[in-house]
Amino acid sequence: GNSVTQMEGPVTLSEEAFLTINCTYTATGYPSLFWYVQYPGEGLQLLLKATKADDKGSNKGFEATYRKETTSFHLEKGSVQVSDSAVYFCALTGDSSASKIIFGSGTRLSIRP
Amino acid sequence: DADVTQTPRNRITKTGKRIMLECSQTKGHDRMYWYRQDPGLGLRLIYYSFDVKDINKGEISDGYSVSRQAQAKFSLSLESAIPNQTALYFCATSDTGTGHADTQYFGPGTRLTVL
């Protein structure tokens, strides 16, 4: 079945450091790929998404490129801020009739001032 | 005002009690979902509903039931709560007809503790 694997956390970085959070997936067909972010005490919110191979999703300085050849959707940001501290979830939908999302286990990111 | 609200935000209960968690949305979306979040496991789908007359089981529906009272309301019940149902519960909504790239919009969550 479909699944998502993302790097375990926690990840701790200094402010202005470069961020990569790895995500790989297993899916039949052509899934859509997502990154959701969960700030402390809040629900998840969509950060970015990509719907087909080679698409790049971007938002708030974060980027991720849909790589079908490596089944990956790694999240990157060139210069992180303290306000980026949150839990990040990679996710996919592979069933066009159900809109069900399969989430990775989440990666907690902490940014030091 | 928040588009997706959940009540209560926190609840502590005892084993064997019946609990209802409620979700309301003002987004006008047809589709609603219930997830639970456990540390290290991400979110897992409990039930989902594509309209008022449509209810479907997710991957972990045992021990739970749902009711879609109206387009805007979707409640989750634990008929007889047990300690391993201690978790953070999220309601979510999505729009219809945009295919499998639908964005889901989440409520703030309900933290449930079963003693």
Short mmCIF file of C-alpha atoms in Angstrom, two decimals:
data_model
loop_
_atom_site.label_atom_id
_atom_site.label_comp_id
_atom_site.label_asym_id
_atom_site.label_seq_id
_atom_site.Cartn_x
_atom_site.Cartn_y
_atom_site.Cartn_z
CA GLY A 1 0.00 0.00 0.00
CA ASN A 2 0.88 3.65 -0.10
CA SER A 3 3.24 4.94 2.54
CA VAL A 4 5.42 7.90 3.47
CA THR A 5 8.77 7.79 5.24
CA GLN A 6 10.37 10.93 6.61
CA MET A 7 13.49 11.56 8.60
CA GLU A 8 13.19 11.19 12.31
CA GLY A 9 13.63 14.16 14.54
CA PRO A 10 14.13 16.12 16.44
CA VAL A 11 16.16 18.38 14.19
CA THR A 12 17.85 21.31 15.92
CA LEU A 13 19.44 24.12 13.91
CA SER A 14 20.72 27.60 14.49
CA GLU A 15 18.91 30.56 13.01
CA GLU A 16 19.83 31.23 9.35
CA ALA A 17 21.00 27.65 8.82
CA PHE A 18 20.01 25.62 5.75
CA LEU A 19 17.25 23.10 6.32
CA THR A 20 16.54 19.79 4.63
CA ILE A 21 13.92 17.34 5.85
CA ASN A 22 13.92 14.16 3.81
CA CYS A 23 10.75 12.46 2.64
CA THR A 24 10.34 9.41 0.43
CA TYR A 25 7.17 7.69 -0.59
CA THR A 26 5.77 4.44 -1.93
CA ALA A 27 2.67 4.68 -4.06
CA THR A 28 0.93 3.19 -7.03
CA GLY A 29 -0.05 5.53 -9.81
CA TYR A 30 0.58 9.24 -9.55
CA PRO A 31 0.07 10.61 -6.05
CA SER A 32 -0.09 14.24 -5.05
CA LEU A 33 2.49 15.18 -2.42
CA PHE A 34 2.17 17.61 0.48
CA TRP A 35 4.03 19.15 3.35
CA TYR A 36 1.91 20.14 6.33
CA VAL A 37 3.19 22.08 9.34
CA GLN A 38 1.94 21.95 12.91
CA TYR A 39 2.88 24.87 15.15
CA PRO A 40 2.76 24.33 18.92
CA GLY A 41 -0.79 23.94 20.21
CA GLU A 42 -2.35 24.15 16.77
CA GLY A 43 -3.76 21.87 14.10
CA LEU A 44 -1.98 21.06 10.89
CA GLN A 45 -1.94 23.52 8.02
CA LEU A 46 -0.84 23.06 4.45
CA LEU A 47 2.65 24.41 3.77
CA LEU A 48 3.03 23.42 0.11
CA LYS A 49 2.03 20.78 -2.38
CA ALA A 50 2.92 19.32 -5.80
CA THR A 51 0.61 17.36 -8.01
CA LYS A 52 2.86 15.88 -10.69
CA ALA A 53 6.43 14.88 -11.34
CA ASP A 54 8.99 17.71 -11.43
CA ASP A 55 6.52 20.18 -9.92
CA LYS A 56 8.02 22.43 -7.26
CA GLY A 57 5.84 23.54 -4.39
CA SER A 58 6.89 26.64 -2.48
CA ASN A 59 5.62 28.81 0.35
CA LYS A 60 7.13 31.00 3.10
CA GLY A 61 10.64 30.34 1.78
CA PHE A 62 10.19 26.56 1.87
CA GLU A 63 10.47 24.47 -1.29
CA ALA A 64 10.02 20.84 -2.27
CA THR A 65 10.32 19.20 -5.68
CA TYR A 66 8.34 16.12 -6.70
CA ARG A 67 11.00 13.62 -7.85
CA LYS A 68 9.36 10.58 -9.34
CA GLU A 69 12.66 8.91 -10.26
CA THR A 70 13.76 8.88 -6.62
CA THR A 71 10.22 8.83 -5.12
CA SER A 72 11.16 11.79 -2.96
CA PHE A 73 9.74 15.14 -1.87
CA HIS A 74 12.40 16.67 0.37
CA LEU A 75 11.61 19.93 2.15
CA GLU A 76 14.23 22.69 2.02
CA LYS A 77 14.66 26.22 3.26
CA GLY A 78 17.72 28.34 2.73
CA SER A 79 17.68 30.29 6.00
CA VAL A 80 15.49 29.17 8.87
CA GLN A 81 14.02 31.42 11.55
CA VAL A 82 13.03 30.77 15.13
CA SER A 83 9.40 31.06 14.01
CA ASP A 84 9.88 27.97 11.81
CA SER A 85 10.05 25.78 14.90
CA ALA A 86 7.23 23.27 14.44
CA VAL A 87 6.49 19.69 13.46
CA TYR A 88 6.55 19.03 9.72
CA PHE A 89 4.57 16.22 8.08
CA CYS A 90 5.11 14.83 4.62
CA ALA A 91 1.95 13.35 3.10
CA LEU A 92 0.44 11.96 -0.04
CA THR A 93 -2.92 11.23 -1.60
CA GLY A 94 -3.00 8.44 -4.10
CA ASP A 95 -6.67 7.68 -4.43
CA SER A 96 -8.39 10.27 -6.59
CA SER A 97 -11.85 9.21 -5.45
CA ALA A 98 -11.31 9.45 -1.73
CA SER A 99 -9.11 12.44 -0.95
CA LYS A 100 -7.60 10.45 1.87
CA ILE A 101 -4.20 11.62 3.02
CA ILE A 102 -1.45 9.32 4.25
CA PHE A 103 0.88 11.11 6.64
CA GLY A 104 4.46 10.47 7.58
CA SER A 105 5.32 10.30 11.27
CA GLY A 106 6.39 13.94 11.47
CA THR A 107 9.73 15.68 12.08
CA ARG A 108 10.07 18.10 14.95
CA LEU A 109 12.21 21.11 14.07
CA SER A 110 13.68 23.43 16.70
CA ILE A 111 15.55 26.60 15.74
CA ARG A 112 17.97 28.21 18.19
CA PRO A 113 18.30 32.01 18.17
CA ASP B 1 -13.22 33.23 13.85
CA ALA B 2 -11.72 29.84 13.14
CA ASP B 3 -13.09 27.97 10.13
CA VAL B 4 -12.90 24.55 11.80
CA THR B 5 -13.66 24.34 15.50
CA GLN B 6 -13.51 21.42 17.89
CA THR B 7 -15.04 20.98 21.30
CA PRO B 8 -13.88 20.26 23.89
CA ARG B 9 -10.21 21.20 23.53
CA ASN B 10 -9.20 19.03 26.44
CA ARG B 11 -10.97 16.16 28.14
CA ILE B 12 -10.03 13.74 30.86
CA THR B 13 -12.29 10.75 31.36
CA LYS B 14 -12.33 7.30 32.89
CA THR B 15 -12.24 3.87 31.32
CA GLY B 16 -15.68 2.74 30.18
CA LYS B 17 -17.20 6.19 29.82
CA ARG B 18 -18.90 7.36 26.62
CA ILE B 19 -17.30 10.41 25.09
CA MET B 20 -18.34 12.62 22.20
CA LEU B 21 -16.01 14.99 20.40
CA GLU B 22 -17.61 17.59 18.19
CA CYS B 23 -16.45 19.36 15.06
CA SER B 24 -18.04 22.30 13.28
CA GLN B 25 -16.95 24.09 10.14
CA THR B 26 -17.89 27.31 8.40
CA LYS B 27 -15.95 26.62 5.21
CA GLY B 28 -18.91 25.13 3.39
CA HIS B 29 -16.96 21.98 2.58
CA ASP B 30 -18.71 18.70 1.90
CA ARG B 31 -15.95 16.43 3.12
CA MET B 32 -15.03 15.95 6.76
CA TYR B 33 -12.53 13.68 8.49
CA TRP B 34 -11.49 12.52 11.94
CA TYR B 35 -7.85 11.67 12.71
CA ARG B 36 -5.93 10.72 15.80
CA GLN B 37 -2.34 11.72 16.41
CA ASP B 38 0.01 9.68 18.53
CA PRO B 39 3.66 10.51 19.18
CA GLY B 40 5.90 9.08 16.46
CA LEU B 41 2.98 7.79 14.40
CA GLY B 42 1.79 10.82 12.53
CA LEU B 43 -1.94 11.10 11.91
CA ARG B 44 -4.17 8.12 11.29
CA LEU B 45 -7.61 8.32 9.73
CA ILE B 46 -10.52 7.12 11.88
CA TYR B 47 -13.59 7.98 9.78
CA TYR B 48 -14.46 10.23 6.89
CA SER B 49 -17.63 11.57 5.31
CA PHE B 50 -18.12 12.98 1.85
CA ASP B 51 -21.61 14.32 2.51
CA VAL B 52 -24.36 14.06 5.09
CA LYS B 53 -25.47 10.63 3.89
CA ASP B 54 -21.99 9.20 3.41
CA ILE B 55 -19.89 7.69 6.22
CA ASN B 56 -16.76 5.60 5.68
CA LYS B 57 -14.34 3.80 7.94
CA GLY B 58 -10.71 4.78 7.95
CA GLU B 59 -7.73 2.68 8.95
CA ILE B 60 -8.43 2.61 12.71
CA SER B 61 -12.23 2.79 13.17
CA ASP B 62 -12.57 0.04 15.81
CA GLY B 63 -13.89 1.46 19.07
CA TYR B 64 -15.16 4.65 17.43
CA SER B 65 -18.37 5.80 15.76
CA VAL B 66 -19.35 9.00 14.01
CA SER B 67 -22.40 11.03 13.16
CA ARG B 68 -22.75 13.62 10.40
CA GLN B 69 -25.61 15.70 11.72
CA ALA B 70 -25.38 18.37 9.03
CA GLN B 71 -22.98 19.49 6.36
CA ALA B 72 -21.20 21.60 8.94
CA LYS B 73 -21.09 19.14 11.84
CA PHE B 74 -19.28 15.84 12.28
CA SER B 75 -18.99 14.24 15.70
CA LEU B 76 -16.81 11.38 16.90
CA SER B 77 -17.91 9.07 19.71
CA LEU B 78 -16.01 6.65 21.87
CA GLU B 79 -18.71 4.29 23.13
CA SER B 80 -16.61 2.87 25.94
CA ALA B 81 -13.32 4.68 26.30
CA ILE B 82 -10.12 2.76 27.01
CA PRO B 83 -6.66 4.06 27.95
CA ASN B 84 -5.07 3.36 24.55
CA GLN B 85 -7.50 5.86 23.05
CA THR B 86 -5.57 8.59 24.84
CA ALA B 87 -4.42 10.79 21.97
CA LEU B 88 -4.80 14.10 20.19
CA TYR B 89 -7.83 14.09 17.88
CA PHE B 90 -8.18 16.28 14.84
CA CYS B 91 -11.11 17.08 12.62
CA ALA B 92 -10.45 18.21 9.06
CA THR B 93 -12.44 19.33 6.03
CA SER B 94 -11.86 19.50 2.31
CA ASP B 95 -13.73 20.74 -0.70
CA THR B 96 -15.25 18.56 -3.37
CA GLY B 97 -14.30 18.03 -6.95
CA THR B 98 -10.71 19.14 -7.18
CA GLY B 99 -9.34 15.65 -7.35
CA HIS B 100 -6.71 14.06 -5.20
CA ALA B 101 -4.81 17.27 -4.66
CA ASP B 102 -7.45 18.46 -2.20
CA THR B 103 -6.10 20.51 0.64
CA GLN B 104 -7.39 19.53 4.04
CA TYR B 105 -8.11 22.16 6.69
CA PHE B 106 -7.62 21.10 10.27
CA GLY B 107 -9.21 22.10 13.52
CA PRO B 108 -7.08 22.91 16.59
CA GLY B 109 -7.42 19.43 18.05
CA THR B 110 -8.90 17.81 21.15
CA ARG B 111 -6.55 16.29 23.68
CA LEU B 112 -8.26 13.27 25.22
CA THR B 113 -6.91 11.41 28.23
CA VAL B 114 -8.51 8.15 29.31
CA LEU B 115 -7.55 7.06 32.81
#
